[in-house]
């Protein structure tokens, strides 16, 4: 299992390198054909893009006159930069980067959902968590302050009257890459790990950590999109028919995943191996898969509720409004 943990560490590094590859989008090739670039991350929440790529759904919808290119990213910041500069036309990203960039004036639109779930809270082996009160005074780790997973966890506990030291509570908060969680748990440096999949599955197997808040129990676990399909307002205005075809292909991919989970898992393992040169273990993928749902629907109220909670927890200075961030007209 150490091999699996090292593998996943490599995935992020490799994806960062790949994020810098590729040419600008929405241009013409030497043959005069239109080119559309789709972005995504090499992780399990972004399986719809991998399936659409493998099955040629975008090519089928957009026709022979369009060249489809795929570009991978390691994190939301570089993805959003690529969208803003026109390096990609559409793709999958977490709702957090989309909301944050929209709040600062970026031209971004959420046009569909892609996946839900995938946030799991685990307690270090030997740390007993028998009730919500047992979280008080513990040290927890998340990928970042105010990240999606952090807000989900702190919202869940805040409703029970338990908060982090950041806002006057007793929980100690550390941040770091999920690849580091197993070592920190083993060393006793943290008590609680708030981990996205497939990291949670790896940590559970590697360290014997116990799941204390499941993906469907943590706040917004079943409603908040873990990944969304986005594009720019400019793309919608100038190429509405292309956007519709991108959505239609995306919906086909989501349908395929739900009807063919075993094959979709194989496609996931293959795509990540082709993208990074490494291979995820099948049992890790299967365990992580149980904690993720795939849907093209997007819950606008969940996104607003999530942002309101971020504001209440003082992660945001101003209360945001996302009435024009979501354009779900292409889903119908």
CSV table of C-alpha atoms in Angstrom, one decimal:
chain,number,residue,atom,x,y,z
A,1,UNK,CA,0.0,0.0,0.0
A,2,UNK,CA,3.0,2.3,0.4
A,3,UNK,CA,3.4,1.8,-3.3
A,4,UNK,CA,-0.1,3.1,-3.8
A,5,UNK,CA,0.5,6.2,-1.7
A,6,UNK,CA,3.7,6.9,-3.6
A,7,UNK,CA,1.9,6.4,-6.8
A,8,UNK,CA,-0.8,9.0,-6.0
A,9,UNK,CA,1.9,11.5,-5.0
A,10,UNK,CA,3.4,11.1,-8.4
A,11,UNK,CA,0.0,11.7,-10.1
A,12,UNK,CA,-0.1,15.3,-8.8
A,13,UNK,CA,3.5,16.0,-9.9
A,14,UNK,CA,2.9,14.4,-13.4
A,15,UNK,CA,-0.3,16.2,-13.9
A,16,UNK,CA,1.4,19.5,-13.1
A,17,UNK,CA,3.9,18.9,-15.9
A,18,UNK,CA,1.1,17.9,-18.3
A,19,UNK,CA,-0.8,21.0,-17.4
A,20,UNK,CA,1.9,23.0,-19.2
A,21,UNK,CA,1.5,21.1,-22.4
A,22,UNK,CA,-0.8,21.7,-25.4
A,23,UNK,CA,-1.6,24.7,-27.5
A,24,UNK,CA,-4.2,27.4,-27.4
A,25,UNK,CA,-7.8,26.5,-28.0
A,26,UNK,CA,-10.7,27.6,-30.3
A,27,UNK,CA,-8.2,28.0,-33.2
A,28,UNK,CA,-7.9,26.4,-36.6
A,29,UNK,CA,-5.7,23.5,-37.3
A,30,UNK,CA,-3.5,23.3,-40.4
A,31,UNK,CA,-6.4,21.6,-42.2
A,32,UNK,CA,-8.8,24.4,-41.2
A,33,UNK,CA,-10.8,22.4,-38.8
A,34,UNK,CA,-12.1,23.9,-35.6
A,35,UNK,CA,-10.4,22.7,-32.4
A,36,UNK,CA,-12.0,22.4,-28.9
A,37,UNK,CA,-9.9,21.8,-25.8
A,38,UNK,CA,-11.4,20.0,-22.8
A,39,UNK,CA,-9.7,20.2,-19.5
A,40,UNK,CA,-9.9,17.8,-16.5
A,41,UNK,CA,-7.9,16.4,-13.6
A,42,UNK,CA,-6.6,12.8,-13.4
A,43,UNK,CA,-8.7,11.9,-10.4
A,44,UNK,CA,-11.8,9.9,-9.7
A,45,UNK,CA,-14.2,12.9,-9.5
A,46,UNK,CA,-13.3,13.7,-13.1
A,47,UNK,CA,-14.2,10.3,-14.6
A,48,UNK,CA,-16.9,11.7,-16.9
A,49,UNK,CA,-14.2,13.5,-19.0
A,50,UNK,CA,-12.1,10.3,-19.1
A,51,UNK,CA,-15.1,8.2,-20.3
A,52,UNK,CA,-16.1,10.8,-22.9
A,53,UNK,CA,-12.5,10.8,-24.1
A,54,UNK,CA,-12.3,7.0,-24.3
A,55,UNK,CA,-15.7,6.6,-26.0
A,56,UNK,CA,-15.3,9.5,-28.4
A,57,UNK,CA,-18.5,11.2,-27.2
A,58,UNK,CA,-17.2,14.7,-27.8
A,59,UNK,CA,-16.0,13.8,-31.3
A,60,UNK,CA,-19.4,12.2,-32.1
A,61,UNK,CA,-21.4,15.2,-31.0
A,62,UNK,CA,-19.2,17.9,-32.5
A,63,UNK,CA,-18.7,16.0,-35.8
A,64,UNK,CA,-15.7,15.3,-38.1
A,65,UNK,CA,-15.0,18.9,-38.7
A,66,UNK,CA,-13.9,19.5,-35.2
A,67,UNK,CA,-10.7,18.4,-33.5
A,68,UNK,CA,-10.9,17.6,-29.8
A,69,UNK,CA,-7.9,18.0,-27.6
A,70,UNK,CA,-7.7,17.1,-23.9
A,71,UNK,CA,-5.6,18.8,-21.3
A,72,UNK,CA,-5.0,17.7,-17.7
A,73,UNK,CA,-4.5,19.8,-14.6
A,74,UNK,CA,-3.3,19.1,-11.0
A,75,UNK,CA,-5.3,21.8,-9.3
A,76,UNK,CA,-8.1,24.3,-9.8
A,77,UNK,CA,-5.9,27.4,-10.0
A,78,UNK,CA,-4.1,26.4,-13.1
A,79,UNK,CA,-7.3,25.1,-14.7
A,80,UNK,CA,-9.1,28.5,-14.1
A,81,UNK,CA,-6.1,30.4,-15.5
A,82,UNK,CA,-6.3,28.2,-18.7
A,83,UNK,CA,-10.0,28.9,-19.0
A,84,UNK,CA,-9.6,32.7,-18.5
A,85,UNK,CA,-6.8,32.8,-21.1
A,86,UNK,CA,-8.6,30.7,-23.6
A,87,UNK,CA,-6.2,27.7,-23.5
A,88,UNK,CA,-9.2,25.5,-22.8
A,89,UNK,CA,-12.8,25.9,-23.9
A,90,UNK,CA,-14.6,23.8,-21.2
A,91,UNK,CA,-13.9,21.1,-18.7
A,92,UNK,CA,-14.3,19.7,-15.2
A,93,UNK,CA,-13.2,21.5,-12.1
A,94,UNK,CA,-14.2,21.7,-8.4
A,95,UNK,CA,-16.9,24.2,-7.5
A,96,UNK,CA,-14.6,26.1,-5.2
A,97,UNK,CA,-12.2,27.4,-7.9
A,98,UNK,CA,-15.2,28.3,-10.1
A,99,UNK,CA,-16.9,30.2,-7.3
A,100,UNK,CA,-13.8,31.9,-6.1
A,101,UNK,CA,-12.9,33.1,-9.6
A,102,UNK,CA,-16.4,34.2,-10.3
A,103,UNK,CA,-16.4,36.2,-7.1
A,104,UNK,CA,-13.4,38.1,-8.4
A,105,UNK,CA,-14.9,38.9,-11.7
A,106,UNK,CA,-13.8,36.0,-13.9
A,107,UNK,CA,-15.8,35.0,-16.9
A,108,UNK,CA,-16.9,31.5,-15.9
A,109,UNK,CA,-20.2,29.7,-16.0
A,110,UNK,CA,-21.1,26.4,-14.5
A,111,UNK,CA,-23.2,24.6,-17.1
A,112,UNK,CA,-23.5,21.1,-15.6
A,113,UNK,CA,-22.7,18.9,-12.7
A,114,UNK,CA,-20.3,15.9,-13.0
A,115,UNK,CA,-19.9,14.2,-9.6
A,116,UNK,CA,-20.8,14.4,-5.9
A,117,UNK,CA,-19.4,13.1,-2.7
A,118,UNK,CA,-15.8,12.0,-2.3
A,119,UNK,CA,-15.1,13.8,1.0
A,120,UNK,CA,-14.3,11.4,3.9
A,121,UNK,CA,-13.3,12.2,7.5
A,122,UNK,CA,-11.0,9.6,9.1
A,123,UNK,CA,-9.7,9.3,12.6
A,124,UNK,CA,-6.2,8.1,13.4
A,125,UNK,CA,-5.9,4.5,14.6
A,126,UNK,CA,-6.2,4.6,18.4
A,127,UNK,CA,-8.1,7.9,18.5
A,128,UNK,CA,-11.6,7.1,19.7
A,129,UNK,CA,-14.4,9.2,18.2
A,130,UNK,CA,-17.7,8.0,19.8
A,131,UNK,CA,-19.6,11.2,19.5
A,132,UNK,CA,-19.4,14.7,17.8
A,133,UNK,CA,-18.1,16.1,21.1
A,134,UNK,CA,-15.0,13.9,20.8
A,135,UNK,CA,-13.8,16.2,17.9
A,136,UNK,CA,-13.2,19.1,20.3
A,137,UNK,CA,-9.5,19.7,20.9
A,138,UNK,CA,-8.4,17.4,18.2
A,139,UNK,CA,-5.9,18.3,15.4
A,140,UNK,CA,-7.3,17.9,11.9
A,141,UNK,CA,-5.8,18.3,8.5
A,142,UNK,CA,-7.4,19.4,5.2
A,143,UNK,CA,-5.9,20.3,1.8
A,144,UNK,CA,-6.3,24.0,2.4
A,145,UNK,CA,-7.9,26.7,4.6
A,146,UNK,CA,-11.4,27.2,3.4
A,147,UNK,CA,-11.2,24.5,0.7
A,148,UNK,CA,-14.2,22.5,-0.2
A,149,UNK,CA,-13.4,19.7,2.2
A,150,UNK,CA,-12.5,22.1,5.0
A,151,UNK,CA,-15.8,23.9,4.7
A,152,UNK,CA,-17.8,20.7,4.6
A,153,UNK,CA,-16.1,19.4,7.8
A,154,UNK,CA,-16.2,22.6,9.7
A,155,UNK,CA,-19.9,23.2,8.8
A,156,UNK,CA,-20.8,19.8,10.0
A,157,UNK,CA,-19.1,20.4,13.4
A,158,UNK,CA,-20.1,24.1,13.7
A,159,UNK,CA,-23.7,22.9,13.7
A,160,UNK,CA,-22.9,21.0,16.9
A,161,UNK,CA,-21.2,24.0,18.5
A,162,UNK,CA,-17.6,22.9,17.8
A,163,UNK,CA,-15.2,25.2,15.9
A,164,UNK,CA,-11.6,25.6,15.0
A,165,UNK,CA,-9.1,27.8,16.8
A,166,UNK,CA,-9.2,30.1,13.8
A,167,UNK,CA,-12.6,31.4,15.0
A,168,UNK,CA,-12.2,30.9,18.7
A,169,UNK,CA,-12.8,27.2,19.0
A,170,UNK,CA,-10.6,24.3,20.2
A,171,UNK,CA,-9.9,22.3,17.0
A,172,UNK,CA,-6.4,22.7,15.8
A,173,UNK,CA,-6.1,22.9,12.0
A,174,UNK,CA,-3.2,21.9,9.7
A,175,UNK,CA,-3.0,21.9,5.9
A,176,UNK,CA,-1.1,19.8,3.5
A,177,UNK,CA,-1.2,17.6,0.4
A,178,UNK,CA,-3.3,14.5,0.9
A,179,UNK,CA,-0.3,12.4,0.0
A,180,UNK,CA,1.2,13.4,3.3
A,181,UNK,CA,-1.8,12.4,5.5
A,182,UNK,CA,-0.8,8.8,6.0
A,183,UNK,CA,2.7,9.6,7.3
A,184,UNK,CA,1.3,12.4,9.6
A,185,UNK,CA,-1.4,10.0,11.0
A,186,UNK,CA,1.2,7.3,11.7
A,187,UNK,CA,3.4,9.8,13.4
A,188,UNK,CA,0.6,11.1,15.6
A,189,UNK,CA,0.9,14.6,14.2
A,190,UNK,CA,-2.8,14.8,13.4
A,191,UNK,CA,-5.8,13.1,14.8
A,192,UNK,CA,-8.3,13.6,12.0
A,193,UNK,CA,-7.8,13.6,8.3
A,194,UNK,CA,-10.4,15.2,6.0
A,195,UNK,CA,-9.5,13.6,2.7
A,196,UNK,CA,-10.9,13.6,-0.9
A,197,UNK,CA,-11.0,10.3,-2.8
A,198,UNK,CA,-9.1,8.3,-3.8
A,199,UNK,CA,-6.8,9.5,-1.0
A,200,UNK,CA,-9.3,8.5,1.7
A,201,UNK,CA,-9.3,4.9,0.4
A,202,UNK,CA,-5.5,4.8,0.3
A,203,UNK,CA,-5.2,6.2,3.9
A,204,UNK,CA,-7.8,3.8,5.2
A,205,UNK,CA,-5.9,0.8,3.8
A,206,UNK,CA,-2.4,2.2,4.5
A,207,UNK,CA,-2.9,3.2,8.2
A,208,UNK,CA,-6.0,1.5,9.5
A,209,UNK,CA,-7.6,4.8,10.0
A,210,UNK,CA,-11.4,4.6,10.8
A,211,UNK,CA,-14.0,6.5,8.8
A,212,UNK,CA,-15.9,8.6,11.4
A,213,UNK,CA,-17.9,10.9,9.1
A,214,UNK,CA,-18.9,9.3,5.8
A,215,UNK,CA,-19.1,11.1,2.4
A,216,UNK,CA,-22.9,11.0,2.7
A,217,UNK,CA,-22.9,12.3,6.3
A,218,UNK,CA,-20.5,15.3,6.1
A,219,UNK,CA,-22.2,18.6,5.3
A,220,UNK,CA,-23.2,19.0,1.6
A,221,UNK,CA,-21.8,15.5,1.0
A,222,UNK,CA,-24.7,14.3,-1.2
A,223,UNK,CA,-25.7,17.7,-2.7
A,224,UNK,CA,-22.7,19.8,-3.4
A,225,UNK,CA,-21.0,19.0,-6.7
A,226,UNK,CA,-17.5,17.6,-6.2
A,227,UNK,CA,-16.8,18.6,-9.8
A,228,UNK,CA,-18.7,20.7,-12.3
A,229,UNK,CA,-18.6,21.3,-16.1
A,230,UNK,CA,-17.6,24.9,-16.8
A,231,UNK,CA,-17.1,27.2,-19.7
A,232,UNK,CA,-16.9,30.9,-20.3
A,233,UNK,CA,-19.7,33.3,-20.9
A,234,UNK,CA,-17.9,34.3,-24.1
A,235,UNK,CA,-18.1,30.7,-25.3
A,236,UNK,CA,-21.8,30.6,-24.6
A,237,UNK,CA,-22.4,33.8,-26.3
A,238,UNK,CA,-20.3,33.1,-29.4
A,239,UNK,CA,-20.8,29.3,-29.8
A,240,UNK,CA,-24.1,28.2,-28.2
A,241,UNK,CA,-24.5,25.2,-30.5
A,242,UNK,CA,-21.0,24.0,-29.6
A,243,UNK,CA,-21.7,24.4,-25.9
A,244,UNK,CA,-24.9,22.3,-26.3
A,245,UNK,CA,-23.0,19.5,-28.0
A,246,UNK,CA,-20.4,19.5,-25.3
A,247,UNK,CA,-23.2,19.1,-22.7
A,248,UNK,CA,-24.8,16.4,-24.7
A,249,UNK,CA,-21.5,14.5,-24.8
A,250,UNK,CA,-21.0,15.0,-21.1
A,251,UNK,CA,-24.5,13.6,-20.4
A,252,UNK,CA,-23.7,10.6,-22.4
A,253,UNK,CA,-20.6,10.0,-20.4
A,254,UNK,CA,-22.4,10.3,-17.1
A,255,UNK,CA,-25.0,7.9,-18.3
A,256,UNK,CA,-22.4,5.4,-19.4
A,257,UNK,CA,-20.7,5.5,-16.0
A,258,UNK,CA,-23.8,4.8,-14.1
A,259,UNK,CA,-24.8,1.9,-16.4
A,260,UNK,CA,-21.3,0.4,-16.8
A,261,UNK,CA,-19.4,1.0,-13.5
A,262,UNK,CA,-16.9,-1.8,-14.0
A,263,UNK,CA,-15.9,-0.7,-17.5
A,264,UNK,CA,-15.8,2.9,-16.3
A,265,UNK,CA,-13.4,1.9,-13.6
A,266,UNK,CA,-11.2,0.2,-16.2
A,267,UNK,CA,-11.2,3.4,-18.3
A,268,UNK,CA,-10.3,5.4,-15.2
A,269,UNK,CA,-7.3,3.2,-14.4
A,270,UNK,CA,-6.2,3.2,-18.0
A,271,UNK,CA,-6.6,7.0,-18.5
A,272,UNK,CA,-4.6,7.8,-15.3
A,273,UNK,CA,-1.9,5.4,-16.4
A,274,UNK,CA,-1.7,6.9,-19.9
A,275,UNK,CA,-1.7,10.4,-18.4
A,276,UNK,CA,0.8,9.9,-15.7
A,277,UNK,CA,2.6,6.7,-16.5
A,278,UNK,CA,1.4,5.1,-13.3
A,279,UNK,CA,-1.4,2.7,-12.4
A,280,UNK,CA,-3.9,2.9,-9.5
A,281,UNK,CA,-4.7,-0.4,-7.7
A,282,UNK,CA,-8.1,-1.7,-8.5
A,283,UNK,CA,-9.2,-2.2,-4.9
A,284,UNK,CA,-8.5,1.5,-4.2
A,285,UNK,CA,-10.6,2.6,-7.1
A,286,UNK,CA,-13.4,0.3,-6.1
A,287,UNK,CA,-13.5,1.5,-2.6
A,288,UNK,CA,-13.3,5.2,-3.6
A,289,UNK,CA,-16.0,4.6,-6.2
A,290,UNK,CA,-18.5,3.6,-3.5
A,291,UNK,CA,-18.2,7.1,-2.0
A,292,UNK,CA,-18.8,9.1,-5.2
A,293,UNK,CA,-21.9,9.7,-7.3
A,294,UNK,CA,-22.0,10.8,-10.9
A,295,UNK,CA,-24.7,13.2,-12.2
A,296,UNK,CA,-25.0,15.9,-14.8
A,297,UNK,CA,-27.5,17.8,-12.7
A,298,UNK,CA,-26.2,20.8,-10.7
A,299,UNK,CA,-27.8,21.9,-7.4
A,300,UNK,CA,-27.7,25.7,-7.5
A,301,UNK,CA,-29.1,25.9,-4.0
A,302,UNK,CA,-26.4,23.7,-2.6
A,303,UNK,CA,-23.7,25.9,-4.2
A,304,UNK,CA,-25.3,29.0,-2.6
A,305,UNK,CA,-25.7,27.3,0.8
A,306,UNK,CA,-22.1,26.2,0.6
A,307,UNK,CA,-20.9,29.7,-0.1
A,308,UNK,CA,-23.2,31.1,2.7
A,309,UNK,CA,-21.6,28.6,5.1
A,310,UNK,CA,-18.1,29.7,4.0
A,311,UNK,CA,-19.1,33.3,4.8
A,312,UNK,CA,-20.6,32.3,8.2
A,313,UNK,CA,-17.3,30.5,9.1
A,314,UNK,CA,-15.4,33.6,8.1
A,315,UNK,CA,-13.6,32.1,5.2
A,316,UNK,CA,-15.1,34.8,3.0
A,317,UNK,CA,-15.2,38.5,3.8
A,318,UNK,CA,-18.2,39.3,1.7
A,319,UNK,CA,-21.4,37.2,1.3
A,320,UNK,CA,-21.4,36.1,-2.3
A,321,UNK,CA,-24.4,35.7,-4.7
A,322,UNK,CA,-24.2,33.1,-7.5
A,323,UNK,CA,-27.4,33.8,-9.3
A,324,UNK,CA,-25.6,34.3,-12.6
A,325,UNK,CA,-22.8,31.8,-12.1
A,326,UNK,CA,-24.9,28.8,-13.1
A,327,UNK,CA,-26.4,28.4,-16.6
A,328,UNK,CA,-28.3,25.1,-16.6
A,329,UNK,CA,-30.3,25.9,-19.8
A,330,UNK,CA,-28.2,23.5,-21.8
A,331,UNK,CA,-29.1,20.5,-19.6
A,332,UNK,CA,-32.7,20.7,-20.8
